[in-house]
Amino acid sequence: MVRFLWDGSFNPALYVSLWPAIGLFVLAYALMGLYPGIGKAPAEELRQLTLTTTLVYLVLGAAAFLFKVGDTYSRATFLGAWALSVVLVPLSRALTRHLFAHRKWWGYPAVVLGAGETGRMVVQMLKRQPGLGLKPVAVLDDDPEKQGVMEGVPVLGGLDLAPALARELRVRHAIVAMPGVPRAKLLEVLEQNGHAFPYLVLIPDLFGFSSLWVTTKDLGGIMGLEVRQQLLLPGPRLAKRIIDVGLSLIGGLLLLPFLALIAILIKLDSPGPVLYGHTRIGHNGQRFKAWKFRSMVKDTDEVLKEYPFVCYLICPPRV
């Protein structure tokens, strides 16, 4: 529609016949695990959405080339639709969470195994961030002294009740929050509940460790956690540099009228240069000139001598 209103060279009716292509996006998002997208970190969700959306548009572009209909549709419209999808799809998902995450019908019920401090932290986090999509409905712990209510969620009994809760309440998600138990006990809990819950999340003893860019690795049957330092890789560093430069140029152009107005006001206020350069120490100890708008009069030290009382307050004599 924007392209049609711009020059009128393309009929919007041509694109109505492409509506089945929406199903490709739904299918691709589902294959990437974005439906329902429970417990995904914002950065990981944004990365998956961007890659999946771009892949679908590449498939559509290849199909247009193979069926020789490239001249029928506008390439500018195609690129504009991709850009809007990359921006609006994440925003729409975030808006949907913001509007409906606090409703009773939102999310999936979850059982927390462990009523210790870790279990309490998990329940607090899930209740504080309903957008994650997991709602704690019960907590289980073998310690009878911990039974009762924890953060508004009932502690019903021992861990042996987990399979019955999964059947009766139709709970498909369980969170094992017992990082301090011995290894043998933890493996027993996982084996007993692995068949009852299709989705079983294990909280490791790694508090304070960022989960961003951490992936699991199978090292010959031994589970490992791989931590990627993205900015040490050439691809992400180049992408970040391109984004930094691009946003700086766009932001600079938008701010240019305001910067010009500030420069004029400084020039009218007092004589002297508009900009002031100060030497700073930057990356790897390299010195560079940091430029900013001048906020003081020229030759400040000489001017202060004309006001001895002010100079005494700012620079008192040494005793």
mmCIF file of C-alpha atoms in Angstrom:
data_model
loop_
_atom_site.group_PDB
_atom_site.id
_atom_site.type_symbol
_atom_site.label_atom_id
_atom_site.label_comp_id
_atom_site.label_asym_id
_atom_site.label_seq_id
_atom_site.Cartn_x
_atom_site.Cartn_y
_atom_site.Cartn_z
ATOM 1 C CA MET A 1 0.000 0.000 0.000
ATOM 2 C CA VAL A 2 2.852 2.396 0.756
ATOM 3 C CA ARG A 3 4.444 1.678 -2.609
ATOM 4 C CA PHE A 4 1.069 2.125 -4.324
ATOM 5 C CA LEU A 5 0.475 5.484 -2.627
ATOM 6 C CA TRP A 6 4.049 6.534 -3.434
ATOM 7 C CA ASP A 7 3.974 6.147 -7.211
ATOM 8 C CA GLY A 8 0.960 3.963 -8.068
ATOM 9 C CA SER A 9 2.976 1.687 -10.345
ATOM 10 C CA PHE A 10 1.959 -1.539 -8.591
ATOM 11 C CA ASN A 11 -1.559 -2.727 -7.985
ATOM 12 C CA PRO A 12 -2.080 -3.917 -4.389
ATOM 13 C CA ALA A 13 -4.487 -6.561 -5.714
ATOM 14 C CA LEU A 14 -1.465 -8.482 -7.020
ATOM 15 C CA TYR A 15 -0.379 -9.212 -3.480
ATOM 16 C CA VAL A 16 -3.753 -10.482 -2.257
ATOM 17 C CA SER A 17 -3.139 -13.800 -3.994
ATOM 18 C CA LEU A 18 -0.020 -14.285 -1.868
ATOM 19 C CA TRP A 19 -1.957 -14.678 1.387
ATOM 20 C CA PRO A 20 -1.203 -18.450 1.665
ATOM 21 C CA ALA A 21 2.458 -17.450 2.161
ATOM 22 C CA ILE A 22 1.513 -16.397 5.709
ATOM 23 C CA GLY A 23 1.325 -20.096 6.505
ATOM 24 C CA LEU A 24 5.038 -20.409 5.744
ATOM 25 C CA PHE A 25 5.833 -17.969 8.540
ATOM 26 C CA VAL A 26 3.600 -19.823 10.991
ATOM 27 C CA LEU A 27 5.185 -23.149 10.039
ATOM 28 C CA ALA A 28 8.733 -21.769 10.257
ATOM 29 C CA TYR A 29 8.104 -20.149 13.654
ATOM 30 C CA ALA A 30 6.605 -23.403 14.937
ATOM 31 C CA LEU A 31 9.621 -25.420 13.760
ATOM 32 C CA MET A 32 11.909 -22.997 15.614
ATOM 33 C CA GLY A 33 9.978 -23.556 18.850
ATOM 34 C CA LEU A 34 8.515 -20.050 18.916
ATOM 35 C CA TYR A 35 5.015 -21.393 19.584
ATOM 36 C CA PRO A 36 4.379 -21.064 22.439
ATOM 37 C CA GLY A 37 7.921 -19.792 23.049
ATOM 38 C CA ILE A 38 7.949 -20.523 26.777
ATOM 39 C CA GLY A 39 10.912 -19.402 28.849
ATOM 40 C CA LYS A 40 12.915 -17.882 26.015
ATOM 41 C CA ALA A 41 15.316 -15.058 26.775
ATOM 42 C CA PRO A 42 14.494 -11.845 24.854
ATOM 43 C CA ALA A 43 17.822 -11.849 23.010
ATOM 44 C CA GLU A 44 17.438 -15.498 21.957
ATOM 45 C CA GLU A 45 13.830 -14.951 20.864
ATOM 46 C CA LEU A 46 14.793 -11.883 18.834
ATOM 47 C CA ARG A 47 17.628 -13.796 17.166
ATOM 48 C CA GLN A 48 15.372 -16.726 16.245
ATOM 49 C CA LEU A 49 12.618 -14.437 14.962
ATOM 50 C CA THR A 50 15.030 -12.443 12.804
ATOM 51 C CA LEU A 51 16.734 -15.503 11.325
ATOM 52 C CA THR A 52 13.455 -17.331 10.686
ATOM 53 C CA THR A 53 11.760 -14.324 9.116
ATOM 54 C CA THR A 54 14.758 -13.688 6.878
ATOM 55 C CA LEU A 55 14.887 -17.350 5.842
ATOM 56 C CA VAL A 56 11.202 -17.354 4.840
ATOM 57 C CA TYR A 57 11.666 -14.203 2.765
ATOM 58 C CA LEU A 58 14.681 -15.799 1.054
ATOM 59 C CA VAL A 59 12.510 -18.813 0.224
ATOM 60 C CA LEU A 60 9.815 -16.534 -1.171
ATOM 61 C CA GLY A 61 12.410 -14.652 -3.205
ATOM 62 C CA ALA A 62 13.803 -17.896 -4.611
ATOM 63 C CA ALA A 63 10.273 -19.062 -5.466
ATOM 64 C CA ALA A 64 9.576 -15.802 -7.296
ATOM 65 C CA PHE A 65 12.769 -16.317 -9.305
ATOM 66 C CA LEU A 66 12.032 -19.978 -10.133
ATOM 67 C CA PHE A 67 8.456 -19.268 -11.239
ATOM 68 C CA LYS A 68 9.643 -16.234 -13.257
ATOM 69 C CA VAL A 69 7.299 -13.758 -11.584
ATOM 70 C CA GLY A 70 10.066 -11.439 -10.385
ATOM 71 C CA ASP A 71 8.989 -8.666 -12.752
ATOM 72 C CA THR A 72 5.405 -8.814 -11.483
ATOM 73 C CA TYR A 73 6.240 -7.847 -7.902
ATOM 74 C CA SER A 74 8.248 -4.907 -6.646
ATOM 75 C CA ARG A 75 11.647 -5.675 -5.111
ATOM 76 C CA ALA A 76 11.350 -2.524 -3.007
ATOM 77 C CA THR A 77 8.024 -3.739 -1.647
ATOM 78 C CA PHE A 78 9.589 -7.121 -0.923
ATOM 79 C CA LEU A 79 12.478 -5.575 1.025
ATOM 80 C CA GLY A 80 10.140 -3.190 2.818
ATOM 81 C CA ALA A 81 7.903 -6.068 3.896
ATOM 82 C CA TRP A 82 10.938 -7.943 5.228
ATOM 83 C CA ALA A 83 12.111 -4.905 7.222
ATOM 84 C CA LEU A 84 8.645 -4.343 8.675
ATOM 85 C CA SER A 85 8.340 -8.027 9.589
ATOM 86 C CA VAL A 86 11.706 -8.048 11.359
ATOM 87 C CA VAL A 87 10.615 -5.075 13.475
ATOM 88 C CA LEU A 88 6.874 -5.581 13.926
ATOM 89 C CA VAL A 89 6.757 -9.313 14.667
ATOM 90 C CA PRO A 90 8.878 -9.029 17.871
ATOM 91 C CA LEU A 91 7.022 -5.875 18.870
ATOM 92 C CA SER A 92 3.668 -7.604 18.362
ATOM 93 C CA ARG A 93 4.735 -10.556 20.494
ATOM 94 C CA ALA A 94 5.978 -8.216 23.232
ATOM 95 C CA LEU A 95 2.742 -6.219 23.117
ATOM 96 C CA THR A 96 0.678 -9.406 23.324
ATOM 97 C CA ARG A 97 2.595 -10.505 26.415
ATOM 98 C CA HIS A 98 2.197 -7.073 27.989
ATOM 99 C CA LEU A 99 -1.571 -7.078 27.451
ATOM 100 C CA PHE A 100 -2.436 -10.668 28.337
ATOM 101 C CA ALA A 101 0.357 -12.184 30.457
ATOM 102 C CA HIS A 102 -1.466 -11.331 33.705
ATOM 103 C CA ARG A 103 -4.710 -13.009 32.623
ATOM 104 C CA LYS A 104 -5.694 -16.308 34.235
ATOM 105 C CA TRP A 105 -5.873 -18.167 30.935
ATOM 106 C CA TRP A 106 -2.356 -17.125 29.902
ATOM 107 C CA GLY A 107 0.554 -19.528 30.136
ATOM 108 C CA TYR A 108 1.025 -23.133 31.192
ATOM 109 C CA PRO A 109 0.894 -24.600 34.708
ATOM 110 C CA ALA A 110 4.195 -25.758 36.169
ATOM 111 C CA VAL A 111 5.228 -27.772 39.226
ATOM 112 C CA VAL A 112 8.362 -26.748 41.118
ATOM 113 C CA LEU A 113 10.293 -29.631 42.670
ATOM 114 C CA GLY A 114 12.113 -28.274 45.709
ATOM 115 C CA ALA A 115 10.881 -25.866 48.379
ATOM 116 C CA GLY A 116 14.283 -24.563 49.397
ATOM 117 C CA GLU A 117 15.761 -21.164 48.633
ATOM 118 C CA THR A 118 16.245 -22.065 44.976
ATOM 119 C CA GLY A 119 12.601 -23.108 44.653
ATOM 120 C CA ARG A 120 11.517 -19.873 46.299
ATOM 121 C CA MET A 121 13.602 -17.863 43.837
ATOM 122 C CA VAL A 122 12.086 -19.770 40.900
ATOM 123 C CA VAL A 123 8.515 -19.148 42.113
ATOM 124 C CA GLN A 124 9.237 -15.463 42.708
ATOM 125 C CA MET A 125 10.752 -15.092 39.251
ATOM 126 C CA LEU A 126 7.863 -16.845 37.478
ATOM 127 C CA LYS A 127 5.273 -14.738 39.302
ATOM 128 C CA ARG A 128 7.246 -11.547 38.694
ATOM 129 C CA GLN A 129 7.662 -12.306 34.983
ATOM 130 C CA PRO A 130 4.394 -13.858 33.760
ATOM 131 C CA GLY A 131 5.461 -13.210 30.179
ATOM 132 C CA LEU A 132 7.701 -16.281 30.416
ATOM 133 C CA GLY A 133 4.537 -18.344 30.120
ATOM 134 C CA LEU A 134 4.952 -20.649 33.142
ATOM 135 C CA LYS A 135 2.615 -20.345 36.130
ATOM 136 C CA PRO A 136 3.600 -22.231 39.298
ATOM 137 C CA VAL A 137 0.584 -24.138 40.616
ATOM 138 C CA ALA A 138 2.278 -26.361 43.194
ATOM 139 C CA VAL A 139 5.580 -26.979 44.975
ATOM 140 C CA LEU A 140 6.775 -30.394 46.129
ATOM 141 C CA ASP A 141 9.441 -31.222 48.704
ATOM 142 C CA ASP A 142 10.259 -34.270 50.796
ATOM 143 C CA ASP A 143 10.897 -32.156 53.886
ATOM 144 C CA PRO A 144 7.603 -32.115 55.874
ATOM 145 C CA GLU A 145 8.617 -28.916 57.672
ATOM 146 C CA LYS A 146 8.483 -27.004 54.358
ATOM 147 C CA GLN A 147 4.893 -27.934 53.580
ATOM 148 C CA GLY A 148 2.376 -25.112 53.635
ATOM 149 C CA VAL A 149 2.425 -22.065 51.377
ATOM 150 C CA MET A 150 5.438 -20.511 49.680
ATOM 151 C CA GLU A 151 5.043 -17.153 47.914
ATOM 152 C CA GLY A 152 1.332 -17.836 47.525
ATOM 153 C CA VAL A 153 1.854 -21.293 45.981
ATOM 154 C CA PRO A 154 0.890 -24.392 48.013
ATOM 155 C CA VAL A 155 3.583 -26.875 49.028
ATOM 156 C CA LEU A 156 1.480 -30.044 48.744
ATOM 157 C CA GLY A 157 3.819 -32.804 49.834
ATOM 158 C CA GLY A 158 6.690 -35.029 48.787
ATOM 159 C CA LEU A 159 8.219 -35.503 45.383
ATOM 160 C CA ASP A 160 6.345 -38.793 44.909
ATOM 161 C CA LEU A 161 3.159 -36.780 44.241
ATOM 162 C CA ALA A 162 4.591 -35.347 41.010
ATOM 163 C CA PRO A 163 3.283 -38.036 38.597
ATOM 164 C CA ALA A 164 -0.229 -37.825 40.087
ATOM 165 C CA LEU A 165 -0.247 -34.029 39.786
ATOM 166 C CA ALA A 166 0.894 -34.294 36.180
ATOM 167 C CA ARG A 167 -2.070 -36.574 35.379
ATOM 168 C CA GLU A 168 -4.802 -34.891 37.404
ATOM 169 C CA LEU A 169 -3.902 -31.252 36.702
ATOM 170 C CA ARG A 170 -2.542 -31.961 33.210
ATOM 171 C CA VAL A 171 0.727 -30.302 34.046
ATOM 172 C CA ARG A 172 3.344 -30.734 31.318
ATOM 173 C CA HIS A 173 6.115 -28.575 32.782
ATOM 174 C CA ALA A 174 8.222 -29.261 35.874
ATOM 175 C CA ILE A 175 11.187 -27.334 37.260
ATOM 176 C CA VAL A 176 13.732 -29.204 39.374
ATOM 177 C CA ALA A 177 15.074 -26.544 41.766
ATOM 178 C CA MET A 178 17.322 -28.623 44.024
ATOM 179 C CA PRO A 179 20.908 -27.780 43.101
ATOM 180 C CA GLY A 180 22.247 -28.688 46.536
ATOM 181 C CA VAL A 181 21.101 -32.338 46.657
ATOM 182 C CA PRO A 182 23.622 -35.116 46.017
ATOM 183 C CA ARG A 183 24.147 -36.298 42.476
ATOM 184 C CA ALA A 184 22.608 -39.736 43.054
ATOM 185 C CA LYS A 185 19.439 -38.217 44.561
ATOM 186 C CA LEU A 186 19.144 -35.717 41.710
ATOM 187 C CA LEU A 187 19.443 -38.456 39.072
ATOM 188 C CA GLU A 188 16.767 -40.453 40.901
ATOM 189 C CA VAL A 189 14.397 -37.479 40.846
ATOM 190 C CA LEU A 190 14.998 -36.952 37.130
ATOM 191 C CA GLU A 191 14.382 -40.633 36.338
ATOM 192 C CA GLN A 192 11.192 -40.793 38.392
ATOM 193 C CA ASN A 193 9.661 -37.674 36.860
ATOM 194 C CA GLY A 194 11.079 -37.840 33.346
ATOM 195 C CA HIS A 195 8.149 -39.972 32.131
ATOM 196 C CA ALA A 196 5.513 -37.784 33.813
ATOM 197 C CA PHE A 197 6.467 -34.371 32.417
ATOM 198 C CA PRO A 198 7.231 -33.818 28.726
ATOM 199 C CA TYR A 199 9.193 -30.686 29.670
ATOM 200 C CA LEU A 200 11.588 -30.978 32.593
ATOM 201 C CA VAL A 201 13.862 -28.020 33.437
ATOM 202 C CA LEU A 202 16.858 -28.553 35.693
ATOM 203 C CA ILE A 203 18.228 -25.567 37.642
ATOM 204 C CA PRO A 204 22.020 -26.068 37.992
ATOM 205 C CA ASP A 205 24.201 -24.742 40.786
ATOM 206 C CA LEU A 206 25.385 -21.779 38.729
ATOM 207 C CA PHE A 207 23.750 -18.763 40.371
ATOM 208 C CA GLY A 208 25.027 -15.439 39.119
ATOM 209 C CA PHE A 209 26.161 -17.007 35.836
ATOM 210 C CA SER A 210 24.612 -15.374 32.776
ATOM 211 C CA SER A 211 22.567 -17.733 30.593
ATOM 212 C CA LEU A 212 22.948 -15.600 27.477
ATOM 213 C CA TRP A 213 24.781 -17.379 24.618
ATOM 214 C CA VAL A 214 25.013 -20.612 26.631
ATOM 215 C CA THR A 215 24.194 -23.840 24.758
ATOM 216 C CA THR A 216 24.347 -27.498 25.738
ATOM 217 C CA LYS A 217 26.921 -29.800 24.179
ATOM 218 C CA ASP A 218 27.041 -33.593 24.102
ATOM 219 C CA LEU A 219 30.648 -34.638 24.716
ATOM 220 C CA GLY A 220 30.450 -38.377 24.163
ATOM 221 C CA GLY A 221 27.463 -38.785 26.445
ATOM 222 C CA ILE A 222 28.623 -36.140 28.932
ATOM 223 C CA MET A 223 26.581 -32.947 29.030
ATOM 224 C CA GLY A 224 28.545 -29.733 28.812
ATOM 225 C CA LEU A 225 27.671 -26.049 28.672
ATOM 226 C CA GLU A 226 29.283 -24.003 25.920
ATOM 227 C CA VAL A 227 29.676 -20.286 26.621
ATOM 228 C CA ARG A 228 30.107 -18.208 23.486
ATOM 229 C CA GLN A 229 31.829 -14.853 23.641
ATOM 230 C CA GLN A 230 30.022 -13.453 20.629
ATOM 231 C CA LEU A 231 32.013 -10.232 20.351
ATOM 232 C CA LEU A 232 35.236 -12.223 20.003
ATOM 233 C CA LEU A 233 33.930 -13.777 16.783
ATOM 234 C CA PRO A 234 34.530 -11.870 13.519
ATOM 235 C CA GLY A 235 30.937 -12.125 12.260
ATOM 236 C CA PRO A 236 29.189 -10.674 15.324
ATOM 237 C CA ARG A 237 31.894 -8.009 15.706
ATOM 238 C CA LEU A 238 31.377 -6.882 12.105
ATOM 239 C CA ALA A 239 27.600 -6.880 12.539
ATOM 240 C CA LYS A 240 27.872 -4.842 15.742
ATOM 241 C CA ARG A 241 30.209 -2.371 14.061
ATOM 242 C CA ILE A 242 27.815 -1.943 11.131
ATOM 243 C CA ILE A 243 24.890 -1.407 13.514
ATOM 244 C CA ASP A 244 26.871 1.084 15.628
ATOM 245 C CA VAL A 245 27.966 3.118 12.615
ATOM 246 C CA GLY A 246 24.535 2.967 10.989
ATOM 247 C CA LEU A 247 22.667 4.048 14.107
ATOM 248 C CA SER A 248 25.225 6.801 14.746
ATOM 249 C CA LEU A 249 24.784 8.183 11.231
ATOM 250 C CA ILE A 250 20.993 8.041 11.401
ATOM 251 C CA GLY A 251 20.911 9.521 14.891
ATOM 252 C CA GLY A 252 23.402 12.205 13.907
ATOM 253 C CA LEU A 253 21.278 13.273 10.942
ATOM 254 C CA LEU A 254 18.158 13.441 13.114
ATOM 255 C CA LEU A 255 19.952 15.465 15.796
ATOM 256 C CA LEU A 256 21.725 17.753 13.364
ATOM 257 C CA PRO A 257 19.129 20.592 13.566
ATOM 258 C CA PHE A 258 19.246 20.532 17.389
ATOM 259 C CA LEU A 259 23.056 20.501 17.375
ATOM 260 C CA ALA A 260 23.093 23.488 15.020
ATOM 261 C CA LEU A 261 20.667 25.345 17.311
ATOM 262 C CA ILE A 262 22.863 24.656 20.358
ATOM 263 C CA ALA A 263 25.931 25.868 18.469
ATOM 264 C CA ILE A 264 24.172 29.131 17.534
ATOM 265 C CA LEU A 265 23.030 29.738 21.121
ATOM 266 C CA ILE A 266 26.561 29.195 22.449
ATOM 267 C CA LYS A 267 27.983 31.578 19.870
ATOM 268 C CA LEU A 268 25.451 34.244 20.788
ATOM 269 C CA ASP A 269 25.963 33.767 24.528
ATOM 270 C CA SER A 270 29.729 34.400 24.771
ATOM 271 C CA PRO A 271 32.770 34.794 22.528
ATOM 272 C CA GLY A 272 34.978 31.811 21.852
ATOM 273 C CA PRO A 273 34.834 28.474 20.057
ATOM 274 C CA VAL A 274 31.629 26.425 20.026
ATOM 275 C CA LEU A 275 33.353 23.101 20.691
ATOM 276 C CA TYR A 276 35.795 22.160 23.428
ATOM 277 C CA GLY A 277 38.230 19.287 23.019
ATOM 278 C CA HIS A 278 39.574 17.339 25.965
ATOM 279 C CA THR A 279 42.101 14.526 25.814
ATOM 280 C CA ARG A 280 40.796 11.218 27.203
ATOM 281 C CA ILE A 281 42.203 7.709 27.544
ATOM 282 C CA GLY A 282 40.293 5.156 25.491
ATOM 283 C CA HIS A 283 40.587 1.514 24.444
ATOM 284 C CA ASN A 284 43.995 -0.089 25.017
ATOM 285 C CA GLY A 285 45.233 3.115 26.651
ATOM 286 C CA GLN A 286 45.063 5.119 23.424
ATOM 287 C CA ARG A 287 44.513 8.847 23.842
ATOM 288 C CA PHE A 288 41.847 10.586 21.809
ATOM 289 C CA LYS A 289 40.196 13.955 21.621
ATOM 290 C CA ALA A 290 36.675 14.034 23.078
ATOM 291 C CA TRP A 291 34.711 16.951 21.654
ATOM 292 C CA LYS A 292 31.777 18.548 23.432
ATOM 293 C CA PHE A 293 29.907 21.818 23.396
ATOM 294 C CA ARG A 294 31.667 24.524 25.373
ATOM 295 C CA SER A 295 29.845 25.141 28.658
ATOM 296 C CA MET A 296 32.278 27.646 30.194
ATOM 297 C CA VAL A 297 33.651 31.012 29.124
ATOM 298 C CA LYS A 298 36.928 31.223 27.279
ATOM 299 C CA ASP A 299 40.114 31.494 29.399
ATOM 300 C CA THR A 300 38.336 30.405 32.573
ATOM 301 C CA ASP A 301 41.395 30.661 34.842
ATOM 302 C CA GLU A 302 42.000 34.293 33.876
ATOM 303 C CA VAL A 303 38.334 35.197 34.294
ATOM 304 C CA LEU A 304 38.198 33.683 37.787
ATOM 305 C CA LYS A 305 41.009 35.982 38.933
ATOM 306 C CA GLU A 306 38.653 38.918 38.417
ATOM 307 C CA TYR A 307 36.318 37.384 41.015
ATOM 308 C CA PRO A 308 38.565 36.591 44.005
ATOM 309 C CA PHE A 309 35.723 35.493 46.302
ATOM 310 C CA VAL A 310 34.454 32.930 43.770
ATOM 311 C CA CYS A 311 38.000 31.771 43.109
ATOM 312 C CA TYR A 312 38.544 31.328 46.862
ATOM 313 C CA LEU A 313 35.447 29.127 47.126
ATOM 314 C CA ILE A 314 36.362 27.001 44.090
ATOM 315 C CA CYS A 315 40.139 26.894 44.596
ATOM 316 C CA PRO A 316 40.853 27.579 48.307
ATOM 317 C CA PRO A 317 44.477 28.361 49.134
ATOM 318 C CA ARG A 318 46.606 25.569 50.511
ATOM 319 C CA VAL A 319 47.587 25.853 54.184
#
